[in-house]
Amino acid sequence: MKLKTNIATSDNGFIFNPATGDSYTSNPIAAAILTMMKAGKTDADIKLQLLDIYEVESKALERDWEDWILQLKDANLLEAR
Amino acid sequence: MASVTDTPLVIGVTGLNAIENPGPGLSVIRSLREGFPNVRIIGLAYESLEPGIYLHNLVDKTYLIPYPSAGSDALLQRLQHIQAIEGMDIIIPNFDAELQNFIKISPELQKAGIRTVLPTHKQLEACSKPNLAAFGKQYGFSVPKTVSISTVDELQVAADELNYPLVVKGKFYEAEVTYTAYQAQNAFYRLSAKWGTPIIVQQFVKGTEINVAGLGDGKGNTLSIIPMRKLYITDKGKAWAGITIADDKLLDIAQQFTAATKWHGGFELELMQDKAGELFIMEINPRFPAWIYLTAAAGQNQPVALAKMALGEQVEPLTDYQVGKMFIRYALDHIADVSEFQHFSAFGELGP
Amino acid sequence: MTQKLKYERPFIKKMNTGLMNKFGTQNEATAVIDIDGVAIKGLVTEYSSPLFVLSEKQIRRNYRAALRAFNTRYPKVQFAWSYKTNYLNAVCNIFHQEGSWAEVVSGFEYRKALNNGVAGEHIIFNGPQKTTEDLLLAIQNNSLIHIDHFDELYALISLCEETGKKPRVAVRVNMDTGVYPIWDRFGFNYENGEAWSAISKIVASGKMLLVGLHCHIGTFMLSTAAYGVAAAKMSELAIRCKTTLKNPIEYLDLGGGFPSTNTLKGAYLPGVDTVPSVDDFAEVITTTLLEAGFKHEELPLLILENGRVLIDDAGYLLGSVIANKRLSDGRRSVIVDFGVNTLFTSLWYDHKISPAQEASQHTDNVVLYGPLCMNIDMLRESVNLPALEPGDHLVVHKVGAYNITQWMQFITMRPAVVLIDEQRQPHLIRKAETLEYLEMPEVLPEYLKGVK
């Protein structure tokens, strides 16, 4: 999944979608994932890295990843494919 | 004339929502800045879009505070946190719905060095919309006939007694003039969803709207009274423009009010003068009105007088004011960057 | 190897630019990990989830504080525990141990009180339905029968004739106290003279002893003034009984109705900040009675039948998260293992709900659903909670009143109830229901047995 290129994210975890004018906050892990997505990492890479950094089973992460993508879609932050 | 202190005064002010139904905060701040040129103003906001947050020439720094519905404990904790950073001398709350909590925590605020000038819970309750009729009866003020109701079924009973048109009012804010049972029902549902119950149903009185801003010293004396006639009213019933007027009857009614209640702090009487010249008290607001800057412009700066009361200074009653001073309210699109909005939304504070 | 970071589900939250919502949303992020020092995790592990937990310490503290509020202001005060509020025997016996009489509103509650060892003359029998059998039992035990309507009054007169006994009775009075709607479906009306007519009939019959007057003006009353009005009208009746009928009244029972600090749905400010205290009610009631015109030595005994205010905040419901779910409009919802059938009071309160384990301060607005396969099963429409994982625990506060009597067995069974004593020892005081218990009263006709 790719973030839209013009999405503005900040170190504090703010997200601004210039296309809609909406702003979002994110919890620390969401901010970390957004940074990785912006850096162009693949989903698989990001998940591997998360498993490495966080105390989480891959099954649980997989489940939450679905929800995460749903949230980004809902917020209109993903590149249409 | 400004109080002589080495460190500038720090005053916290709520009600920064200068929108179409404006809170009094920005008017209070303008008044304070005239009396205390070096004052540092700490804005206290409930929402990240209250305009005052972004008006840095008026508000030095703004903090987000929890909604009244979160309770007095949450408010106290937040204010104690802010106090550790800002060292406020005074807080002036300007929002009806928050007063209950501010009154409750005022002893703790005092301990933290924050002074307030507030009515008591009893005074607040006695003048509340649901109790206005009883209040008028007790002290001999004319008030429109009023019924408090909790269910929509009671509307019919109220309507039989008061006849249409009826004014349907929310517990804290907002009122609608309704002409049919259908309109009244809609108003009931809308206002009870927003402000809870009871809903106040009031007899409609036709006449001229006059408002009086006053300041009571808590001992029965009135320190300032400014009567204002609304020149034009928006569809929300708010004054668009108004003018100071002179009429001894208006001064009398305000003085009777403070004498009867021993009111402590700012208040506004919303009056209606019918064709026969009788004055009805339509509503009593337990705080300064949004047009309070007009009192400063007319020569009786009520917010400054209140701040001096808070500081323990002797405030002599103000008696002279200029008649014919007008206010014309205007809207202005203030420009801000999204980063300010994001910063305030996320961190709950904005400013140096 | 470096320590891994604590994981939390990633989420983003839209910054609010909508209209001001003056109700806001309560932030319930602060974790509550124990009750009276007993770890919630341990309780759930030992007794399963969901689980009601009652604090004996808090019950006794509430009782003593409320009694003190009254007996420091008035010479003769008696509390009677309102059985319908919570009639678990363990709970009733705590109140009886503290000195409380029993106030019951049905035959089975009456028998429960007898079984709990309450002396017959210390049981107040209220309510619109008392069967002939119930009345006979109450007469035998010399209990206080509070008459609700004329049909009951006439029935009692015939029973007196049959048994030759003279029961001790009171009249339940309803009245206008300035709070509406008036509870005029119970008892006899004061304003229209019905109450006086009932009183006169009882005294004239010569078959019963009219010893008391009773009223119960409403529930979750937020106005102390209404109790002042009630106390004044009751006093007037009592004094009239003495002067006109030469029948002095021994006691005035002002019923219950004091609110707990729960927040009613639709209320703007939270209950803790707006609800009058027992002291406020006591002040109004006792001042009115003391100034009503009784001679000091003839002041009637003041009986109060409070329930809710004495136990609501001593009760907790522990539950567990079953699942997180995103709704079609993007909102997050959390499904938990207790529904509206278990937490009946969620229909009229916005209960405070806390996570039972440490969580981050990042909260999200969620809808809280119960486990029932029924659309009505929603516990909170909007509450701010931190990210929760399946299996995480939640604590619902102030559930001690009316839940353990109004709960329903529906789709799920009723859970266990644990009492934490004053030495922090948990005791199981009601077992969780089982299929066997549920099917015990069922009778299966022979021809329907063994159906494949």
Coordinates of C-alpha atoms in Angstrom, one line a residue, chain C:
Chain C
M1 CA 19.1 -8.1 23.1
T2 CA 17.3 -4.8 23.6
Q3 CA 14.0 -4.6 25.3
K4 CA 11.1 -4.5 22.8
L5 CA 8.6 -1.7 22.9
K6 CA 5.1 -2.2 24.3
Y7 CA 2.8 -2.8 21.4
E8 CA -0.5 -1.0 20.9
R9 CA -2.8 -1.2 17.8
P10 CA -1.9 1.7 15.4
F11 CA -4.7 4.1 14.9
I12 CA -5.3 7.6 13.6
K13 CA -7.9 10.0 14.8
K14 CA -9.5 12.8 12.9
M15 CA -9.1 16.2 14.5
N16 CA -12.5 17.6 15.2
T17 CA -13.6 20.5 13.1
G18 CA -17.2 19.8 13.4
L19 CA -19.8 21.7 15.4
M20 CA -19.1 22.3 19.0
N21 CA -20.5 19.3 20.9
K22 CA -21.1 20.7 24.4
F23 CA -21.5 17.2 25.8
G24 CA -17.9 16.4 24.9
T25 CA -16.9 12.9 25.6
Q26 CA -15.7 11.7 28.9
N27 CA -12.1 10.5 28.9
E28 CA -11.9 7.2 30.7
A29 CA -8.2 6.4 30.1
T30 CA -7.2 6.1 33.7
A31 CA -6.8 2.4 34.6
V32 CA -8.5 1.0 37.6
I33 CA -6.6 -2.2 38.5
D34 CA -8.0 -3.2 41.9
I35 CA -11.1 -2.9 44.0
D36 CA -10.4 -2.3 47.7
G37 CA -6.9 -3.6 47.1
V38 CA -8.0 -6.8 45.4
A39 CA -6.5 -7.1 41.9
I40 CA -9.2 -7.2 39.2
K41 CA -7.1 -9.6 37.1
G42 CA -7.0 -12.1 40.0
L43 CA -10.8 -11.8 40.6
V44 CA -11.6 -12.5 36.9
T45 CA -9.2 -15.4 36.9
E46 CA -10.7 -16.9 40.0
Y47 CA -14.4 -16.2 39.4
S48 CA -14.6 -15.7 35.6
S49 CA -15.9 -12.8 33.5
P50 CA -18.2 -11.0 33.6
L51 CA -18.4 -10.6 37.4
F52 CA -20.2 -8.3 39.8
V53 CA -18.1 -7.2 42.8
L54 CA -19.4 -5.5 45.9
S55 CA -17.4 -3.7 48.5
E56 CA -18.6 -4.3 52.0
K57 CA -16.4 -1.5 53.2
Q58 CA -18.1 1.0 51.0
I59 CA -21.6 -0.3 51.9
R60 CA -21.0 0.1 55.6
R61 CA -19.3 3.5 55.0
N62 CA -22.3 4.7 53.0
Y63 CA -24.8 3.4 55.6
R64 CA -23.0 5.0 58.5
A65 CA -22.5 8.3 56.8
A66 CA -26.2 8.5 55.8
L67 CA -27.4 7.5 59.2
R68 CA -25.1 10.1 60.8
A69 CA -26.5 12.8 58.4
F70 CA -30.0 12.1 59.9
N71 CA -29.4 11.2 63.6
T72 CA -27.1 14.2 64.2
R73 CA -30.1 16.4 63.2
Y74 CA -33.1 14.5 64.5
P75 CA -33.6 12.4 67.7
K76 CA -35.4 9.3 66.3
V77 CA -34.3 7.8 63.0
Q78 CA -34.6 4.3 61.6
F79 CA -33.5 3.0 58.2
A80 CA -35.2 0.2 56.4
W81 CA -33.2 -1.5 53.6
S82 CA -35.1 -1.4 50.3
Y83 CA -34.9 -5.1 49.3
K84 CA -35.7 -4.5 45.7
T85 CA -32.5 -2.5 45.2
N86 CA -30.4 -5.5 46.0
Y87 CA -31.8 -8.5 47.8
L88 CA -28.8 -10.8 47.8
N89 CA -28.9 -12.2 51.4
A90 CA -25.3 -11.3 52.0
V91 CA -26.1 -7.6 51.2
C92 CA -29.3 -7.6 53.2
N93 CA -27.6 -9.0 56.2
I94 CA -24.9 -6.3 56.1
F95 CA -27.6 -3.7 56.4
H96 CA -29.4 -5.7 59.1
Q97 CA -26.2 -6.0 61.0
E98 CA -25.9 -2.2 60.8
G99 CA -29.3 -1.9 62.4
S100 CA -31.5 -1.6 59.3
W101 CA -35.1 -2.9 59.2
A102 CA -36.4 -4.5 56.0
E103 CA -38.6 -2.7 53.4
V104 CA -40.2 -5.2 51.1
V105 CA -42.7 -5.0 48.2
S106 CA -43.7 -8.5 47.5
G107 CA -44.5 -11.8 49.2
F108 CA -41.2 -13.4 48.3
E109 CA -39.2 -10.4 49.5
Y110 CA -41.2 -10.5 52.8
R111 CA -40.3 -14.2 53.3
K112 CA -36.7 -13.4 52.4
A113 CA -36.6 -10.8 55.2
L114 CA -38.1 -13.3 57.6
N115 CA -35.5 -15.9 56.5
N116 CA -32.8 -13.4 57.1
G117 CA -33.9 -13.2 60.7
V118 CA -35.5 -9.8 60.6
A119 CA -38.1 -9.5 63.4
G120 CA -41.7 -9.4 62.0
E121 CA -42.3 -6.0 63.6
H122 CA -39.3 -4.6 61.8
I123 CA -40.5 -5.5 58.3
I124 CA -42.3 -2.8 56.4
F125 CA -44.6 -4.3 53.7
N126 CA -45.1 -1.8 50.8
G127 CA -46.4 -2.0 47.3
P128 CA -49.7 -2.3 45.4
Q129 CA -49.8 -6.1 45.4
K130 CA -50.1 -8.1 48.7
T131 CA -52.0 -11.4 48.4
T132 CA -54.4 -12.6 51.1
E133 CA -51.7 -15.1 52.1
D134 CA -49.1 -12.4 52.3
L135 CA -51.3 -10.1 54.4
L136 CA -52.2 -13.0 56.8
L137 CA -48.5 -13.7 57.3
A138 CA -47.8 -10.0 57.9
I139 CA -50.6 -9.8 60.4
Q140 CA -49.4 -12.8 62.2
N141 CA -45.9 -11.4 62.4
N142 CA -47.1 -8.0 63.6
S143 CA -45.4 -6.3 60.6
L144 CA -46.0 -2.8 59.4
I145 CA -48.5 -3.0 56.5
H146 CA -48.5 0.1 54.3
I147 CA -51.9 0.4 52.6
D148 CA -51.8 1.4 48.9
H149 CA -55.4 1.5 47.8
F150 CA -59.0 1.2 49.0
D151 CA -59.4 -2.3 47.8
E152 CA -56.5 -3.3 50.0
L153 CA -58.0 -1.4 52.9
Y154 CA -61.3 -3.2 52.7
A155 CA -59.6 -6.5 52.2
L156 CA -57.6 -5.9 55.4
I157 CA -60.8 -5.0 57.3
S158 CA -62.3 -8.4 56.4
L159 CA -59.1 -10.2 57.4
C160 CA -59.2 -8.4 60.7
E161 CA -62.8 -9.6 61.3
E162 CA -61.8 -13.2 60.3
T163 CA -58.7 -13.4 62.4
G164 CA -59.7 -11.1 65.3
K165 CA -56.3 -9.5 65.1
K166 CA -55.4 -5.8 65.1
P167 CA -52.6 -5.2 62.6
R168 CA -50.3 -2.2 62.7
V169 CA -50.8 -0.2 59.5
A170 CA -49.8 3.0 57.7
V171 CA -51.3 4.8 54.8
R172 CA -49.2 5.5 51.8
V173 CA -49.8 9.1 50.7
N174 CA -49.0 10.7 47.3
M175 CA -48.8 14.4 46.8
D176 CA -47.7 17.4 44.7
T177 CA -44.2 18.2 45.8
G178 CA -43.3 20.4 42.8
V179 CA -41.7 17.5 41.0
Y180 CA -43.5 16.0 38.0
P181 CA -44.9 13.6 37.1
I182 CA -46.5 13.0 40.5
W183 CA -46.3 9.4 41.5
D184 CA -50.1 9.3 42.1
R185 CA -50.4 5.6 41.1
F186 CA -49.2 4.7 44.6
G187 CA -51.2 5.4 47.7
F188 CA -53.8 8.0 48.4
N189 CA -53.7 11.5 47.2
Y190 CA -53.1 14.3 49.7
E191 CA -54.5 17.3 47.9
N192 CA -57.8 15.9 46.9
G193 CA -58.5 14.6 50.4
E194 CA -58.3 10.9 49.5
A195 CA -55.5 10.3 52.0
W196 CA -57.5 11.9 54.8
S197 CA -60.5 9.8 53.9
A198 CA -58.5 6.6 54.1
I199 CA -57.0 7.6 57.4
S200 CA -60.5 8.4 58.8
K201 CA -61.9 5.0 57.6
I202 CA -59.0 3.1 59.2
V203 CA -59.4 4.9 62.6
A204 CA -63.2 4.7 62.4
S205 CA -63.1 0.9 61.7
G206 CA -61.5 0.3 65.0
K207 CA -60.0 -2.8 63.6
M208 CA -56.5 -1.7 62.9
L209 CA -53.9 0.4 64.6
L210 CA -52.9 3.4 62.4
V211 CA -49.3 3.8 63.6
G212 CA -47.6 5.5 60.6
L213 CA -47.9 7.6 57.5
H214 CA -45.8 6.8 54.4
C215 CA -44.8 8.5 51.2
H216 CA -42.3 7.9 48.5
I217 CA -42.3 10.9 46.2
G218 CA -40.1 9.6 43.3
T219 CA -36.8 8.1 42.3
F220 CA -33.4 9.6 41.6
M221 CA -34.7 12.9 43.0
L222 CA -32.4 15.9 42.3
S223 CA -34.4 18.4 44.3
T224 CA -34.1 18.6 48.1
A225 CA -37.0 21.1 48.2
A226 CA -39.5 18.4 47.2
Y227 CA -38.6 16.5 50.4
G228 CA -39.3 19.6 52.4
V229 CA -42.7 19.9 50.8
A230 CA -43.4 16.2 51.5
A231 CA -42.2 16.4 55.1
A232 CA -44.5 19.4 55.7
K233 CA -47.6 17.7 54.2
M234 CA -46.9 14.5 56.1
S235 CA -46.5 16.4 59.4
E236 CA -49.7 18.3 58.8
L237 CA -51.6 15.0 58.3
A238 CA -49.9 13.5 61.4
I239 CA -50.9 16.5 63.6
R240 CA -54.4 16.4 62.2
C241 CA -54.6 12.6 63.1
K242 CA -53.7 13.5 66.7
T243 CA -55.9 16.5 67.1
T244 CA -59.0 15.5 65.1
L245 CA -59.0 11.7 65.4
K246 CA -57.2 11.5 68.7
N247 CA -54.9 9.0 67.0
P248 CA -51.3 10.0 67.4
I249 CA -48.9 8.9 64.7
E250 CA -45.8 6.9 65.8
Y251 CA -43.7 7.3 62.7
L252 CA -43.4 9.1 59.4
D253 CA -41.8 7.1 56.6
L254 CA -40.5 9.4 54.0
G255 CA -39.5 6.5 51.7
G256 CA -36.4 6.7 49.5
G257 CA -35.5 8.2 46.2
F258 CA -32.2 9.8 47.0
P259 CA -30.0 9.6 43.9
S260 CA -26.5 8.0 43.6
T261 CA -23.8 9.9 41.8
N262 CA -24.3 8.2 38.5
T263 CA -24.8 10.4 35.5
L264 CA -28.3 10.1 34.0
K265 CA -28.5 9.8 30.2
G266 CA -29.3 13.2 28.8
A267 CA -27.8 15.0 31.8
Y268 CA -25.3 17.6 30.9
L269 CA -23.1 17.8 34.0
P270 CA -21.9 14.6 35.7
G271 CA -23.7 13.2 38.7
V272 CA -20.8 13.7 41.1
D273 CA -21.0 17.4 40.6
T274 CA -24.8 17.9 40.6
V275 CA -26.4 15.4 42.8
P276 CA -27.4 16.7 46.3
S277 CA -25.7 14.9 49.2
V278 CA -27.6 12.9 51.8
D279 CA -26.7 15.7 54.2
D280 CA -28.6 18.2 51.9
F281 CA -31.7 15.9 52.0
A282 CA -31.3 15.4 55.7
E283 CA -31.1 19.1 56.4
V284 CA -34.3 19.9 54.6
I285 CA -36.3 16.9 55.9
T286 CA -35.3 17.2 59.6
T287 CA -35.6 21.0 59.7
T288 CA -39.1 20.7 58.3
L289 CA -40.1 18.1 60.8
L290 CA -38.6 20.0 63.8
E291 CA -40.5 23.1 62.8
A292 CA -43.8 21.4 61.9
G293 CA -45.4 21.9 65.3
F294 CA -44.9 18.6 67.1
K295 CA -44.2 18.8 70.8
H296 CA -40.6 17.7 71.2
E297 CA -41.5 14.5 73.1
E298 CA -44.1 13.7 70.5
L299 CA -41.8 13.9 67.5
P300 CA -42.6 10.9 65.3
L301 CA -39.9 8.3 64.5
L302 CA -38.5 9.2 61.1
I303 CA -38.1 6.1 58.8
L304 CA -36.2 6.2 55.5
E305 CA -36.1 3.5 52.9
N306 CA -33.1 4.4 51.0
G307 CA -31.6 1.9 48.6
R308 CA -29.7 3.2 45.6
V309 CA -27.7 5.9 47.5
L310 CA -26.4 3.3 50.0
I311 CA -25.1 0.7 47.6
D312 CA -24.8 2.0 44.0
D313 CA -21.1 3.1 44.4
A314 CA -20.2 0.0 46.2
G315 CA -20.9 -2.2 43.2
Y316 CA -18.6 -2.9 40.2
L317 CA -19.1 -5.0 37.1
L318 CA -15.9 -6.5 35.6
G319 CA -15.9 -7.6 32.1
S320 CA -13.7 -8.5 29.2
V321 CA -13.1 -7.4 25.6
I322 CA -14.3 -9.9 23.0
A323 CA -13.4 -8.0 19.9
N324 CA -12.6 -4.7 18.2
K325 CA -14.6 -3.8 15.2
R326 CA -14.7 -0.9 12.7
L327 CA -18.1 0.2 11.7
S328 CA -19.1 1.2 8.2
D329 CA -18.8 4.9 9.0
G330 CA -15.3 4.5 10.3
R331 CA -16.0 4.6 14.0
R332 CA -14.4 2.0 16.2
S333 CA -16.5 -0.3 18.3
V334 CA -15.6 -2.6 21.1
I335 CA -17.6 -5.7 21.9
V336 CA -17.5 -6.8 25.5
D337 CA -18.8 -9.9 27.3
F338 CA -21.6 -8.2 29.3
G339 CA -24.8 -6.9 27.7
V340 CA -27.7 -4.7 28.7
N341 CA -29.4 -7.8 30.1
T342 CA -26.6 -8.0 32.7
L343 CA -26.1 -4.2 33.1
F344 CA -29.7 -3.2 33.2
T345 CA -28.9 0.3 34.5
S346 CA -27.1 1.1 31.3
L347 CA -30.5 1.9 29.9
W348 CA -30.7 5.1 32.0
Y349 CA -27.1 5.9 33.1
D350 CA -24.0 6.8 31.2
H351 CA -21.9 4.5 33.5
K352 CA -18.3 5.4 34.0
I353 CA -16.2 2.6 32.4
S354 CA -12.5 2.3 33.0
P355 CA -9.8 0.0 31.5
A356 CA -8.5 -2.5 34.1
Q357 CA -4.9 -2.6 32.9
E358 CA -2.4 0.1 32.3
A359 CA -2.9 1.6 28.8
S360 CA -1.5 4.6 26.8
Q361 CA -3.1 8.0 27.2
H362 CA -4.0 7.9 23.5
T363 CA -7.7 7.4 23.4
D364 CA -10.2 6.9 20.7
N365 CA -13.9 7.5 20.7
V366 CA -15.7 4.1 20.6
V367 CA -19.1 2.6 20.7
L368 CA -19.4 0.0 23.4
Y369 CA -21.5 -3.1 22.5
G370 CA -22.5 -6.1 24.6
P371 CA -22.4 -9.7 23.3
L372 CA -26.1 -10.2 22.6
C373 CA -27.2 -10.9 19.1
M374 CA -29.7 -8.1 19.4
N375 CA -29.3 -4.6 18.0
I376 CA -30.4 -2.9 21.3
D377 CA -27.4 -4.3 23.1
M378 CA -25.4 -1.0 23.3
L379 CA -23.8 0.0 26.6
R380 CA -22.3 3.4 25.7
E381 CA -22.9 5.3 22.5
S382 CA -19.7 7.2 22.8
V383 CA -16.9 6.8 25.2
N384 CA -13.2 7.6 25.0
L385 CA -11.1 4.5 25.7
P386 CA -7.5 3.5 24.9
A387 CA -6.8 0.8 22.4
L388 CA -8.0 -2.5 23.9
E389 CA -7.1 -6.0 23.0
P390 CA -9.4 -9.1 23.1
G391 CA -9.1 -10.4 26.7
D392 CA -8.4 -7.0 28.2
H393 CA -10.6 -6.2 31.2
L394 CA -13.0 -3.3 31.9
V395 CA -14.5 -2.0 35.1
V396 CA -18.0 -0.5 35.1
H397 CA -18.6 1.7 38.1
K398 CA -21.6 2.3 40.4
V399 CA -23.6 -0.7 39.5
G400 CA -24.6 -1.8 43.0
A401 CA -28.3 -0.8 42.8
Y402 CA -31.0 -2.5 40.8
N403 CA -28.7 -4.5 38.5
I404 CA -28.6 -7.6 40.6
T405 CA -32.4 -7.6 40.9
Q406 CA -33.4 -6.4 37.5
W407 CA -30.8 -8.4 35.4
M408 CA -32.3 -10.9 33.0
Q409 CA -31.3 -14.3 31.8
F410 CA -31.4 -13.6 28.1
I411 CA -29.0 -15.3 25.6
T412 CA -26.3 -15.2 28.3
M413 CA -26.5 -16.4 31.9
R414 CA -26.4 -14.1 34.9
P415 CA -22.8 -13.9 36.2
A416 CA -21.4 -14.5 39.7
V417 CA -21.3 -11.9 42.5
V418 CA -18.4 -11.5 44.8
L419 CA -18.3 -9.5 48.0
I420 CA -15.0 -8.1 49.2
D421 CA -15.1 -8.0 53.0
E422 CA -13.5 -5.4 55.2
Q423 CA -10.3 -7.5 55.5
R424 CA -10.0 -7.5 51.7
Q425 CA -11.1 -11.1 51.4
P426 CA -13.3 -11.9 48.4
H427 CA -16.4 -14.2 49.1
L428 CA -18.6 -15.7 46.4
I429 CA -22.1 -14.6 47.4
R430 CA -23.9 -15.8 44.3
K431 CA -22.7 -18.4 41.8
A432 CA -22.8 -17.9 38.1
E433 CA -25.9 -19.5 36.6
T434 CA -25.5 -22.8 34.8
L435 CA -27.6 -24.5 32.1
E436 CA -28.7 -27.0 34.8
Y437 CA -30.0 -24.2 37.0
L438 CA -31.7 -22.6 34.1
E439 CA -33.5 -25.8 33.1
M440 CA -34.4 -26.8 36.6
P441 CA -38.0 -25.4 36.5
E442 CA -38.6 -26.7 33.0
V443 CA -40.9 -29.6 32.4
L444 CA -40.5 -31.5 29.2
P445 CA -43.6 -33.5 28.2
E446 CA -42.8 -37.2 27.7
Y447 CA -43.7 -37.2 24.0
L448 CA -41.1 -34.5 23.2
K449 CA -38.3 -36.3 24.9
G450 CA -35.6 -37.9 22.8
V451 CA -36.4 -36.0 19.7
K452 CA -33.6 -36.2 17.2

